[in-house]
Amino acid sequence: MINNLETEFVDLLEEYQNILHKICKLYAEDLEAHKDLFQEMVIQLWHSYPKFKGESKFSTWAYRVSLNTAISLYRTKKRRIATVELDHTLQNIRYEEYNDEQEEQLRFLYTAVRTLNDIEKALVYMYLEDKDYSEIAETLGISEVNARVKMNRIKTKLKSMLNQQGGI
Amino acid sequence: MDGLDLLKQHWNKDNNFPKVDKEQIKSMLYKSSSSIVKWIFIISVIELALGIVWGFVLPTEDRVHTSFYDIIYIVFSVVFYVVIGYFIYNFFASYRNIKNTTNTKILLETILNTRKHVNHYIQFNIYSIIFMFAFVTIDIMMTDLVDKSPGNIVFKVIFMVLFISLFCWLFILIVKVYYKILYRRLVRKLDKNYEELVRIEEES
C-alpha cells in the first residue's frame, strides 16, 4: 500500500518537478539553497500526499504546498543540511550566466525579483504562472482586490528598480 | 514592454531544468525535514517538559511551615498543574491544526498561534516561580522574625524586598535574552511574512 503510494507520488513528482524548480529559482539564492529548498518541498509534499484526495489537480496542490514551504516552513540555513546528491543534475541551472542583451535584461529582472520579500515573490510566481487573481488571493489568504493592488505595486517597484539600474 | 511581462515571456518557455530522476526523488522522501515547524515543535516540547520538571526538582525544605503556607502551597500546586495541563492541551491541539495545504495566511497564523501557547506557558511559569520564591521568602520571614526587635525586623524586611526584586529582575532578564537569541531568530521569518499579508489587507 505504502509502496503503491510512493510509486504514484514519485511518478507524479517526476512529471511536475518543474513547478518546484521554478519556485526555487525565485526563492533560492544559489545552487546549494536550491537543493535544500527542493528537498524540503519534496518532503513536505510527501508528508501531506496521503491526505491529497484529488479535489484539485496535482499541479495546483503541489505549487500551493511548495509555495507554503518557501514562505512559511523553509529555514534558510547557514550550515547546509545533508541533501541528496544533485550536483550533476542541477549544475546546468543558470543563476547568473546570461549572454546577449535580452538575457542581460532577464538577469536584471531575476535579480530584482529575488530582492522582493517572500510574499511579493509568491505573487510574482503566480502572476508568471498565469494564475487568475481569485486563485492568487485564495492561495495567500487575502482579498482579490488587494491581490490586484499589490501586484500593480510590485510591477511599479520592479520597473523603478530596473530603471535605476538602466536595465529596461 | 513591462519588465514583468518580459520575464513572463521567458518564464513560460523556461523549462530548461535538468531532470531529478525517480531514484533521487525516492531518496529525498525519507530525509529528515528541517522545517521551522519541526524546530518550533522540538523546542516547545523541551520547554513544556522543563516547566513540569522544575516543580519536581526544586529542593524540599525540612523547616517548620505555617499552616497558612500549607494551604497556599496545596492550592497553588493544584492550580499550577491544571493550568499546565490546559497549556499542553492547547499546544498539541493547535500543532495538529498546522497544515501545509491551507492558505498561506492561515498556515502562518496556526504556526504562530501554536508558538503563542508556549509563550503564555513560559510567562505563566515565570510568574509561578516568582510567586513561589516570594511566598517562601515571606513565610521564612514570618516564622523567623517572631521575637526579634523592631529594628531587626525593618532591616530584614528591607533586605528581603531588595533580594526578591533583584532575583526577579535577573530571572526576567535571563529569559528575555534567551528569547531574543533563540525564539526571535526562529520565528522572525514567519512574523515578517504574516505582517506583510496583514499590511496588504490594511494598505490597499
Short mmCIF file of C-alpha atoms in Angstrom, two decimals:
data_model
loop_
_atom_site.label_atom_id
_atom_site.label_comp_id
_atom_site.label_asym_id
_atom_site.label_seq_id
_atom_site.Cartn_x
_atom_site.Cartn_y
_atom_site.Cartn_z
CA MET A 1 0.00 0.00 0.00
CA ILE A 2 2.75 2.45 1.05
CA ASN A 3 4.86 1.27 -1.88
CA ASN A 4 1.99 1.95 -4.28
CA LEU A 5 1.51 5.39 -2.81
CA GLU A 6 5.22 6.04 -3.02
CA THR A 7 5.46 4.95 -6.64
CA GLU A 8 2.43 7.03 -7.56
CA PHE A 9 3.84 10.08 -5.79
CA VAL A 10 7.32 9.71 -7.28
CA ASP A 11 5.85 9.34 -10.77
CA LEU A 12 3.74 12.46 -10.38
CA LEU A 13 6.53 14.48 -8.85
CA GLU A 14 8.97 13.50 -11.55
CA GLU A 15 6.47 14.75 -14.12
CA TYR A 16 5.68 18.02 -12.31
CA GLN A 17 9.10 18.76 -10.81
CA ASN A 18 9.46 21.99 -12.79
CA ILE A 19 6.87 23.58 -10.50
CA LEU A 20 9.31 23.11 -7.64
CA HIS A 21 12.34 24.19 -9.68
CA LYS A 22 10.61 27.40 -10.72
CA ILE A 23 9.69 28.30 -7.15
CA CYS A 24 13.26 27.51 -6.09
CA LYS A 25 14.53 29.76 -8.85
CA LEU A 26 12.73 32.73 -7.27
CA TYR A 27 13.40 31.91 -3.62
CA ALA A 28 16.85 30.33 -3.63
CA GLU A 29 19.89 32.47 -3.99
CA ASP A 30 22.28 29.83 -5.19
CA LEU A 31 22.50 26.20 -6.17
CA GLU A 32 23.01 24.97 -2.61
CA ALA A 33 19.89 26.77 -1.43
CA HIS A 34 18.04 25.46 -4.49
CA LYS A 35 18.92 21.89 -3.46
CA ASP A 36 17.90 22.46 0.16
CA LEU A 37 14.60 24.07 -0.71
CA PHE A 38 13.80 21.50 -3.41
CA GLN A 39 14.37 18.68 -0.93
CA GLU A 40 12.28 20.35 1.78
CA MET A 41 9.44 20.83 -0.72
CA VAL A 42 9.59 17.16 -1.70
CA ILE A 43 9.47 16.14 1.99
CA GLN A 44 6.52 18.45 2.71
CA LEU A 45 4.64 17.24 -0.35
CA TRP A 46 5.28 13.62 0.57
CA HIS A 47 4.09 14.17 4.16
CA SER A 48 0.79 15.62 3.06
CA TYR A 49 0.30 13.41 0.00
CA PRO A 50 -1.73 10.72 1.85
CA LYS A 51 -4.36 13.42 2.50
CA PHE A 52 -4.40 14.61 -1.10
CA LYS A 53 -7.71 13.36 -2.37
CA GLY A 54 -7.58 14.80 -5.82
CA GLU A 55 -10.06 17.65 -5.20
CA SER A 56 -7.71 19.81 -7.23
CA LYS A 57 -5.14 18.96 -9.88
CA PHE A 58 -1.85 17.55 -8.58
CA SER A 59 -0.03 20.54 -10.08
CA THR A 60 -2.29 23.05 -8.24
CA TRP A 61 -1.88 21.20 -4.95
CA ALA A 62 1.88 20.87 -5.46
CA TYR A 63 2.50 24.56 -6.14
CA ARG A 64 0.43 25.57 -3.09
CA VAL A 65 2.33 23.27 -0.74
CA SER A 66 5.65 24.25 -2.32
CA LEU A 67 4.91 27.98 -2.02
CA ASN A 68 3.85 27.48 1.60
CA THR A 69 7.12 25.64 2.19
CA ALA A 70 9.15 28.50 0.74
CA ILE A 71 7.19 31.17 2.65
CA SER A 72 6.47 29.52 5.99
CA LEU A 73 8.40 26.37 6.58
CA TYR A 74 11.79 26.56 4.94
CA ARG A 75 14.54 27.80 7.16
CA THR A 76 17.44 29.47 5.40
CA LYS A 77 20.49 27.70 6.68
CA LYS A 78 23.94 28.93 7.38
CA ARG A 79 25.19 25.39 7.57
CA ARG A 80 23.95 23.12 4.84
CA ILE A 81 21.85 20.09 5.63
CA ALA A 82 22.57 16.70 4.10
CA THR A 83 20.84 16.78 0.75
CA VAL A 84 20.56 14.11 -1.89
CA GLU A 85 23.39 14.44 -4.37
CA LEU A 86 22.02 16.54 -7.22
CA ASP A 87 25.13 18.39 -8.27
CA HIS A 88 25.33 16.78 -11.69
CA THR A 89 21.64 17.20 -12.27
CA LEU A 90 21.33 20.78 -11.18
CA GLN A 91 24.63 22.19 -12.29
CA ASN A 92 23.10 23.41 -15.51
CA ILE A 93 20.55 25.65 -13.82
CA ARG A 94 21.55 29.15 -14.68
CA TYR A 95 21.62 31.64 -11.90
CA GLU A 96 23.95 34.28 -13.20
CA GLU A 97 25.07 33.24 -16.66
CA TYR A 98 23.39 35.32 -19.34
CA ASN A 99 24.91 36.39 -22.60
CA ASP A 100 23.23 38.72 -25.04
CA GLU A 101 21.35 41.94 -24.33
CA GLN A 102 17.95 40.42 -23.69
CA GLU A 103 19.46 37.82 -21.44
CA GLU A 104 21.18 40.62 -19.58
CA GLN A 105 17.78 42.25 -19.07
CA LEU A 106 16.43 38.95 -17.80
CA ARG A 107 19.33 38.70 -15.40
CA PHE A 108 18.39 42.14 -14.05
CA LEU A 109 14.80 41.03 -13.71
CA TYR A 110 15.63 37.82 -11.84
CA THR A 111 17.99 39.73 -9.57
CA ALA A 112 15.30 42.34 -8.90
CA VAL A 113 12.64 39.71 -8.17
CA ARG A 114 14.98 37.97 -5.73
CA THR A 115 15.21 41.20 -3.73
CA LEU A 116 11.44 41.20 -3.14
CA ASN A 117 10.06 39.80 0.10
CA ASP A 118 8.64 36.25 0.32
CA ILE A 119 5.01 37.30 -0.17
CA GLU A 120 5.82 39.52 -3.13
CA LYS A 121 7.77 36.66 -4.72
CA ALA A 122 4.72 34.41 -4.29
CA LEU A 123 2.56 36.98 -6.07
CA VAL A 124 5.13 37.28 -8.86
CA TYR A 125 5.34 33.49 -9.19
CA MET A 126 1.59 33.13 -9.55
CA TYR A 127 1.44 36.07 -11.96
CA LEU A 128 4.14 34.48 -14.12
CA GLU A 129 2.26 31.19 -13.98
CA ASP A 130 -0.84 32.99 -15.29
CA LYS A 131 -2.96 32.23 -12.26
CA ASP A 132 -6.07 34.39 -12.02
CA TYR A 133 -6.43 36.85 -9.18
CA SER A 134 -9.11 34.86 -7.39
CA GLU A 135 -6.69 31.92 -7.18
CA ILE A 136 -3.79 34.15 -6.12
CA ALA A 137 -5.97 35.70 -3.40
CA GLU A 138 -7.21 32.31 -2.24
CA THR A 139 -3.71 30.83 -2.09
CA LEU A 140 -2.33 33.67 0.03
CA GLY A 141 -5.45 34.29 2.12
CA ILE A 142 -6.01 37.89 1.03
CA SER A 143 -8.83 39.55 -0.92
CA GLU A 144 -8.85 39.57 -4.71
CA VAL A 145 -8.88 43.38 -4.86
CA ASN A 146 -5.87 43.59 -2.56
CA ALA A 147 -4.01 40.95 -4.56
CA ARG A 148 -4.54 43.07 -7.68
CA VAL A 149 -3.45 46.30 -5.98
CA LYS A 150 -0.35 44.64 -4.51
CA MET A 151 0.57 43.12 -7.88
CA ASN A 152 0.39 46.54 -9.52
CA ARG A 153 2.63 47.96 -6.81
CA ILE A 154 5.15 45.17 -7.35
CA LYS A 155 5.18 45.90 -11.10
CA THR A 156 5.83 49.57 -10.41
CA LYS A 157 8.51 48.71 -7.87
CA LEU A 158 10.28 46.38 -10.29
CA LYS A 159 10.05 48.92 -13.09
CA SER A 160 11.67 51.62 -10.98
CA MET A 161 14.36 49.20 -9.76
CA LEU A 162 15.17 48.31 -13.33
CA ASN A 163 15.12 51.92 -14.49
CA GLN A 164 17.55 52.79 -11.73
CA GLN A 165 19.89 50.08 -12.94
CA GLY A 166 19.38 51.19 -16.53
CA GLY A 167 18.15 47.72 -17.32
CA ILE A 168 14.94 48.17 -19.30
CA MET B 1 7.23 46.12 -22.67
CA ASP B 2 6.64 45.95 -18.95
CA GLY B 3 9.58 44.36 -17.10
CA LEU B 4 7.49 41.62 -15.58
CA ASP B 5 5.86 40.82 -18.91
CA LEU B 6 9.27 40.29 -20.47
CA LEU B 7 10.05 37.93 -17.64
CA LYS B 8 6.71 36.18 -18.17
CA GLN B 9 7.53 35.57 -21.82
CA HIS B 10 10.79 33.95 -20.82
CA TRP B 11 9.28 32.16 -17.84
CA ASN B 12 6.77 30.23 -19.90
CA LYS B 13 9.47 29.00 -22.23
CA ASP B 14 11.92 28.26 -19.45
CA ASN B 15 11.51 24.55 -18.94
CA ASN B 16 15.18 24.00 -19.17
CA PHE B 17 15.55 22.44 -15.76
CA PRO B 18 17.62 19.27 -15.66
CA LYS B 19 15.57 16.33 -14.51
CA VAL B 20 15.78 14.98 -10.98
CA ASP B 21 15.21 11.26 -11.52
CA LYS B 22 12.91 8.90 -9.65
CA GLU B 23 15.67 7.38 -7.56
CA GLN B 24 16.78 10.80 -6.36
CA ILE B 25 13.20 11.79 -5.51
CA LYS B 26 12.73 8.49 -3.67
CA SER B 27 15.78 9.03 -1.52
CA MET B 28 14.57 12.54 -0.64
CA LEU B 29 11.25 11.25 0.75
CA TYR B 30 12.85 9.80 3.85
CA LYS B 31 15.29 12.60 4.57
CA SER B 32 14.65 14.46 7.77
CA SER B 33 12.70 17.67 7.37
CA SER B 34 14.43 20.82 8.52
CA SER B 35 11.30 22.95 8.60
CA ILE B 36 10.72 25.79 11.05
CA VAL B 37 7.66 23.96 12.40
CA LYS B 38 9.74 20.93 13.31
CA TRP B 39 12.16 23.12 15.28
CA ILE B 40 9.34 25.02 16.93
CA PHE B 41 7.85 21.66 17.96
CA ILE B 42 11.12 20.31 19.37
CA ILE B 43 11.93 23.49 21.30
CA SER B 44 8.35 23.81 22.56
CA VAL B 45 8.26 20.22 23.84
CA ILE B 46 11.58 20.78 25.66
CA GLU B 47 10.21 23.97 27.21
CA LEU B 48 6.95 22.29 28.19
CA ALA B 49 8.89 19.43 29.77
CA LEU B 50 11.17 21.81 31.65
CA GLY B 51 8.14 23.60 33.04
CA ILE B 52 6.84 20.36 34.51
CA VAL B 53 10.24 19.15 35.69
CA TRP B 54 11.10 22.28 37.68
CA GLY B 55 8.23 21.52 40.05
CA PHE B 56 9.82 18.17 40.92
CA VAL B 57 13.46 19.15 41.13
CA LEU B 58 13.08 22.11 43.48
CA PRO B 59 14.67 21.17 46.83
CA THR B 60 12.20 20.24 49.52
CA GLU B 61 12.52 22.03 52.80
CA ASP B 62 12.75 20.49 56.24
CA ARG B 63 11.83 23.63 58.10
CA VAL B 64 8.55 24.06 60.02
CA HIS B 65 5.84 25.73 57.92
CA THR B 66 2.98 27.93 59.00
CA SER B 67 -0.44 26.40 58.33
CA PHE B 68 -1.08 29.38 56.01
CA TYR B 69 1.89 28.13 53.96
CA ASP B 70 0.46 24.61 53.70
CA ILE B 71 -2.93 25.79 52.44
CA ILE B 72 -1.50 28.19 49.87
CA TYR B 73 1.01 25.55 48.72
CA ILE B 74 -1.71 22.96 48.06
CA VAL B 75 -3.96 25.47 46.25
CA PHE B 76 -1.01 26.70 44.20
CA SER B 77 0.07 23.17 43.22
CA VAL B 78 -3.43 22.23 42.06
CA VAL B 79 -3.85 25.45 40.05
CA PHE B 80 -0.32 25.09 38.63
CA TYR B 81 -0.82 21.59 37.22
CA VAL B 82 -4.34 22.30 35.93
CA VAL B 83 -3.10 25.38 34.05
CA ILE B 84 -0.09 23.46 32.73
CA GLY B 85 -2.41 20.70 31.50
CA TYR B 86 -4.54 23.34 29.76
CA PHE B 87 -1.48 24.85 28.02
CA ILE B 88 -0.18 21.48 26.89
CA TYR B 89 -3.58 20.51 25.51
CA ASN B 90 -3.82 23.83 23.62
CA PHE B 91 -0.31 23.42 22.24
CA PHE B 92 -0.91 19.95 20.81
CA ALA B 93 -4.39 20.89 19.56
CA SER B 94 -3.08 23.86 17.60
CA TYR B 95 0.02 21.92 16.45
CA ARG B 96 -2.29 19.36 14.86
CA ASN B 97 -4.03 22.19 13.00
CA ILE B 98 -0.87 23.16 11.12
CA LYS B 99 -1.49 22.05 7.56
CA ASN B 100 0.72 23.00 4.65
CA THR B 101 -2.28 22.76 2.31
CA THR B 102 -4.23 25.67 3.83
CA ASN B 103 -3.81 29.19 2.52
CA THR B 104 -0.59 30.94 3.49
CA LYS B 105 -2.20 33.36 5.94
CA ILE B 106 -3.96 30.60 7.88
CA LEU B 107 -0.81 28.48 7.86
CA LEU B 108 1.24 31.33 9.32
CA GLU B 109 -1.50 32.08 11.86
CA THR B 110 -1.67 28.49 13.09
CA ILE B 111 2.11 28.19 13.41
CA LEU B 112 2.37 31.49 15.29
CA ASN B 113 -0.61 30.56 17.48
CA THR B 114 0.99 27.26 18.40
CA ARG B 115 4.09 29.08 19.49
CA LYS B 116 1.98 31.69 21.33
CA HIS B 117 0.57 28.97 23.60
CA VAL B 118 4.13 28.05 24.59
CA ASN B 119 4.96 31.73 25.18
CA HIS B 120 1.99 32.07 27.53
CA TYR B 121 3.02 28.87 29.22
CA ILE B 122 6.52 30.23 29.79
CA GLN B 123 5.14 33.52 31.12
CA PHE B 124 2.94 31.54 33.48
CA ASN B 125 5.95 29.56 34.66
CA ILE B 126 7.97 32.72 35.27
CA TYR B 127 5.18 34.25 37.35
CA SER B 128 4.78 30.94 39.22
CA ILE B 129 8.49 30.80 40.04
CA ILE B 130 8.49 34.43 41.19
CA PHE B 131 5.32 33.87 43.22
CA MET B 132 6.69 30.75 44.91
CA PHE B 133 10.01 32.41 45.60
CA ALA B 134 8.37 35.49 47.14
CA PHE B 135 5.89 33.33 49.02
CA VAL B 136 8.56 31.07 50.56
CA THR B 137 10.68 34.09 51.47
CA ILE B 138 7.75 35.80 53.19
CA ASP B 139 6.91 32.59 55.04
CA ILE B 140 10.50 32.26 56.25
CA MET B 141 10.37 35.85 57.45
CA MET B 142 7.08 35.29 59.27
CA THR B 143 8.45 32.31 61.18
CA ASP B 144 11.95 33.71 61.76
CA LEU B 145 11.08 37.26 62.76
CA VAL B 146 8.98 36.30 65.74
CA ASP B 147 10.67 37.54 68.94
CA LYS B 148 13.03 39.85 67.02
CA SER B 149 13.50 43.55 67.85
CA PRO B 150 11.66 46.13 65.62
CA GLY B 151 15.00 47.43 64.24
CA ASN B 152 15.99 43.94 63.28
CA ILE B 153 12.64 43.32 61.58
CA VAL B 154 12.85 46.52 59.47
CA PHE B 155 16.39 45.65 58.41
CA LYS B 156 15.44 42.08 57.44
CA VAL B 157 12.29 43.20 55.56
CA ILE B 158 14.26 45.76 53.52
CA PHE B 159 16.93 43.16 52.83
CA MET B 160 14.38 40.58 51.71
CA VAL B 161 12.49 43.03 49.46
CA LEU B 162 15.74 44.02 47.77
CA PHE B 163 16.75 40.38 47.44
CA ILE B 164 13.42 39.32 45.89
CA SER B 165 13.46 42.30 43.49
CA LEU B 166 17.00 41.52 42.38
CA PHE B 167 16.14 37.85 41.89
CA CYS B 168 13.04 38.70 39.81
CA TRP B 169 14.91 41.24 37.71
CA LEU B 170 17.77 38.82 36.99
CA PHE B 171 15.41 35.99 36.20
CA ILE B 172 13.31 38.02 33.76
CA LEU B 173 16.49 39.37 32.13
CA ILE B 174 17.84 35.84 31.53
CA VAL B 175 14.54 34.72 30.00
CA LYS B 176 14.42 37.82 27.77
CA VAL B 177 17.95 37.19 26.48
CA TYR B 178 17.06 33.56 25.82
CA TYR B 179 14.05 34.66 23.80
CA LYS B 180 15.95 37.23 21.82
CA ILE B 181 18.60 34.70 20.84
CA LEU B 182 16.51 31.65 20.15
CA TYR B 183 12.86 32.44 19.66
CA ARG B 184 13.16 35.66 17.66
CA ARG B 185 15.57 34.06 15.22
CA LEU B 186 13.25 31.12 14.79
CA VAL B 187 10.00 32.93 14.07
CA ARG B 188 11.32 36.19 12.60
CA LYS B 189 10.64 34.99 9.06
CA LEU B 190 7.09 33.91 9.96
CA ASP B 191 6.34 37.17 11.75
CA LYS B 192 7.66 39.18 8.82
CA ASN B 193 5.60 37.28 6.25
CA TYR B 194 2.45 37.37 8.36
CA GLU B 195 2.81 41.11 8.93
CA GLU B 196 3.26 41.60 5.18
CA LEU B 197 -0.04 39.78 4.49
CA VAL B 198 -1.82 41.87 7.13
CA ARG B 199 -0.28 45.05 5.67
CA ILE B 200 -1.54 44.15 2.17
CA GLU B 201 -5.07 43.93 3.57
CA GLU B 202 -4.77 47.18 5.50
CA GLU B 203 -2.96 49.35 2.97
CA SER B 204 -4.97 48.63 -0.15
#
